[in-house]
Backbone as ProteinMPNN parsed JSONL, in Angstrom:
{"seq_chain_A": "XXXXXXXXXXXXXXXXXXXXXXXXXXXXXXXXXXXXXXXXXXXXXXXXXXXXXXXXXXXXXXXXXXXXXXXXXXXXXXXXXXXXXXXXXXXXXXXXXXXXXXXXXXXXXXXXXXXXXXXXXXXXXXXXXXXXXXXXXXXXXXXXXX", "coords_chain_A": {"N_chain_A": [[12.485, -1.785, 47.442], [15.284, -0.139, 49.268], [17.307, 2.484, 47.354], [18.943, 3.594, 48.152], [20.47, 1.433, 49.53], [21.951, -0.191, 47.662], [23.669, 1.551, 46.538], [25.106, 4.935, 46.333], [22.729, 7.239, 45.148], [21.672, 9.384, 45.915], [22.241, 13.216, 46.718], [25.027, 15.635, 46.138], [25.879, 14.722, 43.723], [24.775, 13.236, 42.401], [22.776, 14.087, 40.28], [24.346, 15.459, 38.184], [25.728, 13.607, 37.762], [24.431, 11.677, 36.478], [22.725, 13.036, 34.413], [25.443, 13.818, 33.212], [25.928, 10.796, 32.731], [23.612, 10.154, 31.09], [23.912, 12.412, 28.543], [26.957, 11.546, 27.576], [26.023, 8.702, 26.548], [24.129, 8.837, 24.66], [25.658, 10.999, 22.754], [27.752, 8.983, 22.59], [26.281, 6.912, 21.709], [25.497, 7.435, 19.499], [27.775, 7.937, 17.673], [29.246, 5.626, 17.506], [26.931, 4.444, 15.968], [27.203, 5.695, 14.026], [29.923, 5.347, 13.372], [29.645, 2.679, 12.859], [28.016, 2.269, 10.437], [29.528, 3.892, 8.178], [31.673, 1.425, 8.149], [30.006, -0.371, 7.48], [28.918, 0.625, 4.964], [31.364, 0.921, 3.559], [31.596, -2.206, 3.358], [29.978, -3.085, 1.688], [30.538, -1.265, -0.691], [33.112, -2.025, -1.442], [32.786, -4.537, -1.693], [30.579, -4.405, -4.229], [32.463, -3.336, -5.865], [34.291, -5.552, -6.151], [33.352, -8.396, -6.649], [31.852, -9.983, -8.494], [29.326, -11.621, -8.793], [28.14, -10.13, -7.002], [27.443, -7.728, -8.123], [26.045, -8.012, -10.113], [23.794, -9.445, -8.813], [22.856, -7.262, -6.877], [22.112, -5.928, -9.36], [20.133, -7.068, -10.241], [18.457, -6.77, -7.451], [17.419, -3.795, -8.173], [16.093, -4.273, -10.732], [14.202, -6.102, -9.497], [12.526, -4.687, -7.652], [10.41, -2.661, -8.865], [9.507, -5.022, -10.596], [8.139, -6.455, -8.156], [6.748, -4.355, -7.675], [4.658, -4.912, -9.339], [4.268, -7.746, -9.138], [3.464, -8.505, -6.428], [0.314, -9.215, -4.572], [0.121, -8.298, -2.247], [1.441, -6.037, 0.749], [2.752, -7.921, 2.154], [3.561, -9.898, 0.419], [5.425, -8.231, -1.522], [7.12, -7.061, 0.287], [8.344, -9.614, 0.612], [9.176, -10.351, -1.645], [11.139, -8.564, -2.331], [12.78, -8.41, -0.152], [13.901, -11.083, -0.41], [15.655, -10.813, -3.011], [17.225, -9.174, -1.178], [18.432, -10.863, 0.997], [19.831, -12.518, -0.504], [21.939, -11.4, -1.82], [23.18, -10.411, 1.312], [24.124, -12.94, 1.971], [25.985, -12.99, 0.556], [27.919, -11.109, 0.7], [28.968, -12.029, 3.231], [29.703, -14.296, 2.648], [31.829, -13.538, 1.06], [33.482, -11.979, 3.279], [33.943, -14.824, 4.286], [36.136, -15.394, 2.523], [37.819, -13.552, 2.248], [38.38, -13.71, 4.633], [40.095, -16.354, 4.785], [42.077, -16.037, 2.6], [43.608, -14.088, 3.911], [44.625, -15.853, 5.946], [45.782, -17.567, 4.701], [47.328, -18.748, 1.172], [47.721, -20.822, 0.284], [46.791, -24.101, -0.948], [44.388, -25.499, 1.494], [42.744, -28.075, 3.092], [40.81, -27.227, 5.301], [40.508, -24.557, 4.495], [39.411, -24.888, 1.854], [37.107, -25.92, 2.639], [35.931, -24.096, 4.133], [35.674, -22.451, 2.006], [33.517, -23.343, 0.563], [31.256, -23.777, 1.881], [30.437, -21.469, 2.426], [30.006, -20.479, -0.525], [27.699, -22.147, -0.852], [26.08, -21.868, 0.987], [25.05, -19.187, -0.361], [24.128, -20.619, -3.161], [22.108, -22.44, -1.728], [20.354, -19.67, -0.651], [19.514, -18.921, -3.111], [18.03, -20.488, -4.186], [16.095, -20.436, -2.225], [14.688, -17.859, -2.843], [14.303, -18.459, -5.734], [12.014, -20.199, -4.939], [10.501, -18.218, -3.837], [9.642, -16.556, -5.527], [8.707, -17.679, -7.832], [6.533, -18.843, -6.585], [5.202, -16.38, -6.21], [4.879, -15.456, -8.577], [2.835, -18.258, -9.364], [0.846, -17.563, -8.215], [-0.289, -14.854, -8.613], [-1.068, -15.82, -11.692], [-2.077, -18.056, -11.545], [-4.7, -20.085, -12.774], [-7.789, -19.491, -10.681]], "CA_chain_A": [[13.904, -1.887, 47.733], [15.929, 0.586, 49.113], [18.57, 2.053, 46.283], [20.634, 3.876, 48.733], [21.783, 0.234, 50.08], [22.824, -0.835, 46.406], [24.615, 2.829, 46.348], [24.677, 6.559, 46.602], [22.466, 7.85, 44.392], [21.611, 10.897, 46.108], [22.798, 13.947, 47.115], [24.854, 16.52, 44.721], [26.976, 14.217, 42.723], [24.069, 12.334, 41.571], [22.532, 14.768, 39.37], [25.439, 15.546, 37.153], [26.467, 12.281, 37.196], [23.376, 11.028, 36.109], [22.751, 13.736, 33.013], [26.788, 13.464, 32.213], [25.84, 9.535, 31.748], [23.105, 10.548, 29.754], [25.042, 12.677, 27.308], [27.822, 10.159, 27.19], [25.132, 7.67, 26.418], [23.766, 9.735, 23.605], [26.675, 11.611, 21.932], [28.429, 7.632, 22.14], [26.058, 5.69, 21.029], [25.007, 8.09, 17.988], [29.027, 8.193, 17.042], [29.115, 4.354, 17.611], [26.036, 4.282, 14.864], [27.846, 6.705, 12.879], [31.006, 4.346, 12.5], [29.059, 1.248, 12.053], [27.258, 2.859, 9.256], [30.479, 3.815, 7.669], [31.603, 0.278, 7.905], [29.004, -1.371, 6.474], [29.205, 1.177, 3.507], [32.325, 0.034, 2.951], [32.304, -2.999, 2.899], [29.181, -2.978, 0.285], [31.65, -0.466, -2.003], [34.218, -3.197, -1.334], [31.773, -6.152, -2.458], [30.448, -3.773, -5.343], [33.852, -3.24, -6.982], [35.358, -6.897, -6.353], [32.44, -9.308, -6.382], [30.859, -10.15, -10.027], [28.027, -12.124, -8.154], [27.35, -9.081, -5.9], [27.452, -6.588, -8.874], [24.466, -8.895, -10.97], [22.713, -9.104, -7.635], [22.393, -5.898, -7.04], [21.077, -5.269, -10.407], [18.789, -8.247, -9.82], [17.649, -5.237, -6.683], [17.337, -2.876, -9.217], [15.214, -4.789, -11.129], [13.125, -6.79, -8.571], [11.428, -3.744, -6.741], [8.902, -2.472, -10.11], [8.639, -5.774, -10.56], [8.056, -6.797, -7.403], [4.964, -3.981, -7.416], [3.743, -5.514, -9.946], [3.54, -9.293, -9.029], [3.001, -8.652, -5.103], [-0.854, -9.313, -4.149], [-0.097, -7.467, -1.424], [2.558, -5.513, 1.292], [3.693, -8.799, 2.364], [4.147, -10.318, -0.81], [5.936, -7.03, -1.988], [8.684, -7.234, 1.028], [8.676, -11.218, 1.113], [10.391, -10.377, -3.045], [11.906, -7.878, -2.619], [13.49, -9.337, 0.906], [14.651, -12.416, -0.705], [17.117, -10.845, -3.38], [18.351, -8.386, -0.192], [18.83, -11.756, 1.551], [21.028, -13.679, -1.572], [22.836, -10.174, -1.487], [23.748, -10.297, 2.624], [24.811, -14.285, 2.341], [27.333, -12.948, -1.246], [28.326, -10.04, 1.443], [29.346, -13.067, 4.278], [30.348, -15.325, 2.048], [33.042, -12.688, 0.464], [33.824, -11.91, 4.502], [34.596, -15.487, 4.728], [36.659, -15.848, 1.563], [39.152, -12.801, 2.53], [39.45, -14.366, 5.975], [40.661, -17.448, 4.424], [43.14, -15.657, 1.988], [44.284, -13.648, 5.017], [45.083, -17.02, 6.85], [46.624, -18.689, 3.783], [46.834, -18.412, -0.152], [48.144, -22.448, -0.343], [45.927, -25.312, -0.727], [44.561, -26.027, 3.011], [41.522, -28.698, 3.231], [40.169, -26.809, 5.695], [40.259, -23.228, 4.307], [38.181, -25.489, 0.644], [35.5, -26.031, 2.894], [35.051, -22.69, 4.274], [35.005, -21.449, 1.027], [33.003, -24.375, -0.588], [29.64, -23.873, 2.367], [30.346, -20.088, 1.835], [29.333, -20.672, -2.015], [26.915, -23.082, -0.565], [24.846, -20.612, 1.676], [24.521, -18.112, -1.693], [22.843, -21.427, -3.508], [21.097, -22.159, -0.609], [19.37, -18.666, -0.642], [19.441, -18.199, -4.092], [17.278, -21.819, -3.896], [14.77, -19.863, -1.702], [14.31, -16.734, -4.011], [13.229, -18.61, -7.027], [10.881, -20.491, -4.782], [9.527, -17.681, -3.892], [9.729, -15.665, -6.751], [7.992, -18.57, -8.545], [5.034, -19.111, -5.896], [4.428, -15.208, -6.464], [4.103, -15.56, -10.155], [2.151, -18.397, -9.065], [-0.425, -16.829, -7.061], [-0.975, -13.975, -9.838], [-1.204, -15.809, -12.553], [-3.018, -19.197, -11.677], [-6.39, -19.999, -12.708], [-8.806, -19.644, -9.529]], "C_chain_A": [[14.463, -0.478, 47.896], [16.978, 1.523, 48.352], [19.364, 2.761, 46.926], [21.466, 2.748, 49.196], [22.27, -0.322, 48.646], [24.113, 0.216, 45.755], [23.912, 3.96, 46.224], [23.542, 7.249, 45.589], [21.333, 8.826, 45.162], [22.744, 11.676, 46.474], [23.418, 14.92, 45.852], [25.686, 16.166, 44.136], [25.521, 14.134, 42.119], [23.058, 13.06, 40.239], [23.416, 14.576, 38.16], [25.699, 14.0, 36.748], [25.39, 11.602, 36.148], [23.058, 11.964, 34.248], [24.17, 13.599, 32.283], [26.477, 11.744, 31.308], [25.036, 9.836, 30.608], [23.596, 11.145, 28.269], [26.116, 12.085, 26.467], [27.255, 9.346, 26.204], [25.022, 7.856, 24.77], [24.875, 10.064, 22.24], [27.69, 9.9, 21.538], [27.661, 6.806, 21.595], [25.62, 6.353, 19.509], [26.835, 7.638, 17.111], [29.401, 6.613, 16.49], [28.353, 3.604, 15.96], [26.399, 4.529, 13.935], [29.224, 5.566, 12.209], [30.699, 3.096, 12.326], [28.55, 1.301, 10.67], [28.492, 2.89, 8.279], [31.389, 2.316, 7.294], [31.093, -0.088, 6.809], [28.814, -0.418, 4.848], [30.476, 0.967, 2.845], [32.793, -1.071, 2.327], [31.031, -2.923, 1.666], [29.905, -2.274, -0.589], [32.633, -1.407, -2.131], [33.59, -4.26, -2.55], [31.34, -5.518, -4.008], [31.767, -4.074, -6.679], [34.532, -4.792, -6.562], [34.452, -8.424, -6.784], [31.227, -9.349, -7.936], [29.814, -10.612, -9.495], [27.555, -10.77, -7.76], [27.116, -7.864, -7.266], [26.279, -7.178, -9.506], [23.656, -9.529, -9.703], [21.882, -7.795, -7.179], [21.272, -4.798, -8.299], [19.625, -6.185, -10.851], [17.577, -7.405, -8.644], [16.698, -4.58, -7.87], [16.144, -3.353, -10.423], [13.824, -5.087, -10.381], [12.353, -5.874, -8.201], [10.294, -3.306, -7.919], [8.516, -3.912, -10.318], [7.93, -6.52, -9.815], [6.3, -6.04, -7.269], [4.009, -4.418, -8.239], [3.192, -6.669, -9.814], [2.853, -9.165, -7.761], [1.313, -7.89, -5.258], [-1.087, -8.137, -2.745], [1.589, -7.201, -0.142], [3.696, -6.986, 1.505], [4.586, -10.097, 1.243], [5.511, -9.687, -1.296], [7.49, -7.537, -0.646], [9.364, -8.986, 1.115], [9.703, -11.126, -0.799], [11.387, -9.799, -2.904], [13.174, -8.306, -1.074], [14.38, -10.763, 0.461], [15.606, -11.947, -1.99], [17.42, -10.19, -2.315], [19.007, -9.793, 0.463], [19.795, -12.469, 1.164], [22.089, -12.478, -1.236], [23.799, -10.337, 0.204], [24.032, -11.7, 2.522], [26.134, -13.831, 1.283], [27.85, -12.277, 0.006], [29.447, -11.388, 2.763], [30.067, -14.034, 3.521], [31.867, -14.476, 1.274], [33.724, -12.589, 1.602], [34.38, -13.615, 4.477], [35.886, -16.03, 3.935], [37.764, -14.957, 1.899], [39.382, -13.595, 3.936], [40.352, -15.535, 5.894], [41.916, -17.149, 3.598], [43.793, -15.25, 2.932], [45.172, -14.953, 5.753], [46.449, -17.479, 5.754], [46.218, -18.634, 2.185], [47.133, -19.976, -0.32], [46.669, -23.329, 0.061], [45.503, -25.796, 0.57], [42.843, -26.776, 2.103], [40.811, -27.716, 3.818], [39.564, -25.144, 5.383], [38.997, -23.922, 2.709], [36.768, -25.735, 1.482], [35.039, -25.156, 3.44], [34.145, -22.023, 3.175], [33.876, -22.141, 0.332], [31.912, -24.159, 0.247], [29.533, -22.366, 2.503], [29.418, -19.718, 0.633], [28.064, -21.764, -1.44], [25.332, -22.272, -0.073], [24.198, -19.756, 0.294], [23.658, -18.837, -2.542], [21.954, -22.101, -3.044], [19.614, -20.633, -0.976], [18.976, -18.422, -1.714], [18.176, -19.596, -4.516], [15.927, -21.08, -3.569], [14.209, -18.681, -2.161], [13.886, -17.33, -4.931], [12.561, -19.203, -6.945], [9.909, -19.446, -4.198], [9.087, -16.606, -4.464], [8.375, -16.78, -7.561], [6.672, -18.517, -7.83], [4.737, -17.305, -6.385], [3.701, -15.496, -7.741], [2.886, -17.096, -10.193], [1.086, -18.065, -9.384], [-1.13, -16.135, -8.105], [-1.458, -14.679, -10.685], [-2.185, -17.229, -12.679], [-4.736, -19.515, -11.533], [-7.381, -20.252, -10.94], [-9.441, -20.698, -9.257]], "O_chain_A": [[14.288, 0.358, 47.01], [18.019, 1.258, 48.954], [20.534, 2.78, 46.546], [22.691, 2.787, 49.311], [23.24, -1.069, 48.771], [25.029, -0.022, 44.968], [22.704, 4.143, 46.072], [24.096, 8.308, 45.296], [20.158, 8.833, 44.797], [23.892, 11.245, 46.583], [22.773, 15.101, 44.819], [26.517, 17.007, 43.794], [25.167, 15.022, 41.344], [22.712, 12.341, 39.302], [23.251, 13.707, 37.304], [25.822, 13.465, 35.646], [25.732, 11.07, 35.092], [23.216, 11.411, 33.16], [24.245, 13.34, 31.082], [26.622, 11.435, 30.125], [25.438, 9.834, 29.444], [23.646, 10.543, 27.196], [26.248, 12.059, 25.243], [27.803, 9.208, 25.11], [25.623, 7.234, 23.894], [24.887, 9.544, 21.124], [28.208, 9.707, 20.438], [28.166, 5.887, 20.95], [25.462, 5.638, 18.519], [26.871, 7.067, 16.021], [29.764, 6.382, 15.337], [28.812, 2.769, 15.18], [26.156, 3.894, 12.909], [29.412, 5.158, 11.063], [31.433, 2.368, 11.657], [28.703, 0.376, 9.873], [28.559, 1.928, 7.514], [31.748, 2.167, 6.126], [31.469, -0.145, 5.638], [28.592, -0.981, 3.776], [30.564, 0.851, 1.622], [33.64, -1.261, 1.454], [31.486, -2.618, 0.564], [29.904, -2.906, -1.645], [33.007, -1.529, -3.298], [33.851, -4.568, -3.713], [31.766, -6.143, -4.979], [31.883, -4.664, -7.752], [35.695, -4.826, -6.962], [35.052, -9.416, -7.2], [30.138, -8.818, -8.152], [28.926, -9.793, -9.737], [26.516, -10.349, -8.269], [26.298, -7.012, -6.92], [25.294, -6.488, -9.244], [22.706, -10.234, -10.043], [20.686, -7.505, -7.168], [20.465, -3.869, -8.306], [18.593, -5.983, -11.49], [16.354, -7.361, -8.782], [15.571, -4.88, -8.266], [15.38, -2.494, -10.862], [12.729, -4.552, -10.556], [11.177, -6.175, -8.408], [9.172, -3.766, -7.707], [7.316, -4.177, -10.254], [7.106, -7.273, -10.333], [5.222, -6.564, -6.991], [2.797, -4.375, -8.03], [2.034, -6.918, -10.148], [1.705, -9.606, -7.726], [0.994, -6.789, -5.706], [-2.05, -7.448, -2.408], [2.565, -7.95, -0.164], [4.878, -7.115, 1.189], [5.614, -10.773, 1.288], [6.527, -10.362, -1.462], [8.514, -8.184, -0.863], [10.45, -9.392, 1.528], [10.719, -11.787, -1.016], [12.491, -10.24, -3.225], [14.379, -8.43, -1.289], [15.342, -11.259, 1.048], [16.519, -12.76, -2.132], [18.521, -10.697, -2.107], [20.237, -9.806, 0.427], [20.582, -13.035, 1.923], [22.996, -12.668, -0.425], [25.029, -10.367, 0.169], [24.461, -11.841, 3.667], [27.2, -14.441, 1.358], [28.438, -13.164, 0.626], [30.669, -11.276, 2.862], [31.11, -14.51, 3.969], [32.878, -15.144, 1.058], [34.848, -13.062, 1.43], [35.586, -13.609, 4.727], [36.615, -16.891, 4.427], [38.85, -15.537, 1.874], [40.487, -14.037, 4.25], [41.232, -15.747, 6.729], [42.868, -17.906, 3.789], [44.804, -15.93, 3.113], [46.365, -14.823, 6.027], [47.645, -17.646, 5.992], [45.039, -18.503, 1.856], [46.606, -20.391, -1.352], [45.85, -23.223, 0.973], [46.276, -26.662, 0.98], [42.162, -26.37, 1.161], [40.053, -27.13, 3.045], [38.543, -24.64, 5.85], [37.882, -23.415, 2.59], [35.63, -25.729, 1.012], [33.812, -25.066, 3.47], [33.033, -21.498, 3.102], [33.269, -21.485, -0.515], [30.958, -24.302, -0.518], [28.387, -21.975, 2.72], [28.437, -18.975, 0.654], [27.481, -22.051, -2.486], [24.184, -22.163, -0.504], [22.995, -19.745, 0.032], [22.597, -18.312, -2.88], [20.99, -22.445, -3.727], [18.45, -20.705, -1.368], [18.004, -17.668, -1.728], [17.401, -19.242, -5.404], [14.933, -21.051, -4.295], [13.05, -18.496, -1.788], [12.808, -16.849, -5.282], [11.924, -19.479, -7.961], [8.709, -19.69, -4.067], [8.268, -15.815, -3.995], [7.217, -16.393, -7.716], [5.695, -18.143, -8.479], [3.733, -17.223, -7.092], [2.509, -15.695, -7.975], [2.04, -17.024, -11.084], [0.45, -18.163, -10.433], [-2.228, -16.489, -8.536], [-2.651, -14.389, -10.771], [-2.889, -17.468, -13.66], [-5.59, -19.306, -10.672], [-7.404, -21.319, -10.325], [-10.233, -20.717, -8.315]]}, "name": "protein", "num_of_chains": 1, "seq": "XXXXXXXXXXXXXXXXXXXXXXXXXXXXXXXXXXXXXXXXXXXXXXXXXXXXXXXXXXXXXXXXXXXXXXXXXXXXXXXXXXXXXXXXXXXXXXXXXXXXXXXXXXXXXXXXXXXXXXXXXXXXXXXXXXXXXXXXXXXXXXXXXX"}
């Protein structure tokens, strides 16, 4: 295919233009990264200081990883523990996200804002369901006669 019939790209724009996008590209999507990052540290300092679940999760982290090297058979064991409290952690994180959006809307009694918040709390025993099955199959694995 030709790409001068889809447009110019020669001659002596197309240089510059072409390294300016680049730079653009670059210098925006790093800055982009930079304030997503910031974000998301926020709102975890947010969830930290307001969120009693998320504060005894976290130290459920804090815990889990030594013991995690100790039960995991092997790498995938090791991230499949230590992955499943980060996982209860990022549903508490969403589930707090959906609980201010609901105060935001409305502090009165709505049906529909009780069942946001009620499969919100739902998702966290959901996941928190699939962590102590597979917390349990680890200890399992280690510890059952051959």
């Amino acid at each position: 295919m030709n790409l001068t019939a889809c447009g110019n790209f020669s001659g002596p724009m197309a240089a510059p233009f072409h390294q300016g996008m680049a730079l653009n590209f670059m210098t925006g999507t790093f800055q982009r990264l930079l304030n997503a990052t910031r974000h998301s540290c926020a709102g975890i300092g947010y969830t930290l200081r307001h969120e009693q679940a998320f504060r005894l999760e976290a130290t459920l982290l804090i815990v889990s990883i030594p013991l995690a090297c100790y039960l995991a058979k092997s790498l995938i064991w090791f991230v499949a523990l230590v992955g499943s409290v980060l996982a209860i952690m990022l549903v508490e994180i969403i589930n707090t996200a959906i609980e201010q959006v609901c105060n935001a809307v409305s502090r009165d009694f709505r049906p529909e804002i009780k069942v946001a918040k009620d499969c919100g709390s739902a998702a966290v025993l959901i996941m928190s369901v699939i962590a102590i099955s597979i917390w349990a199959s680890a200890i399992w694995e280690l510890f059952a006669p051959a």
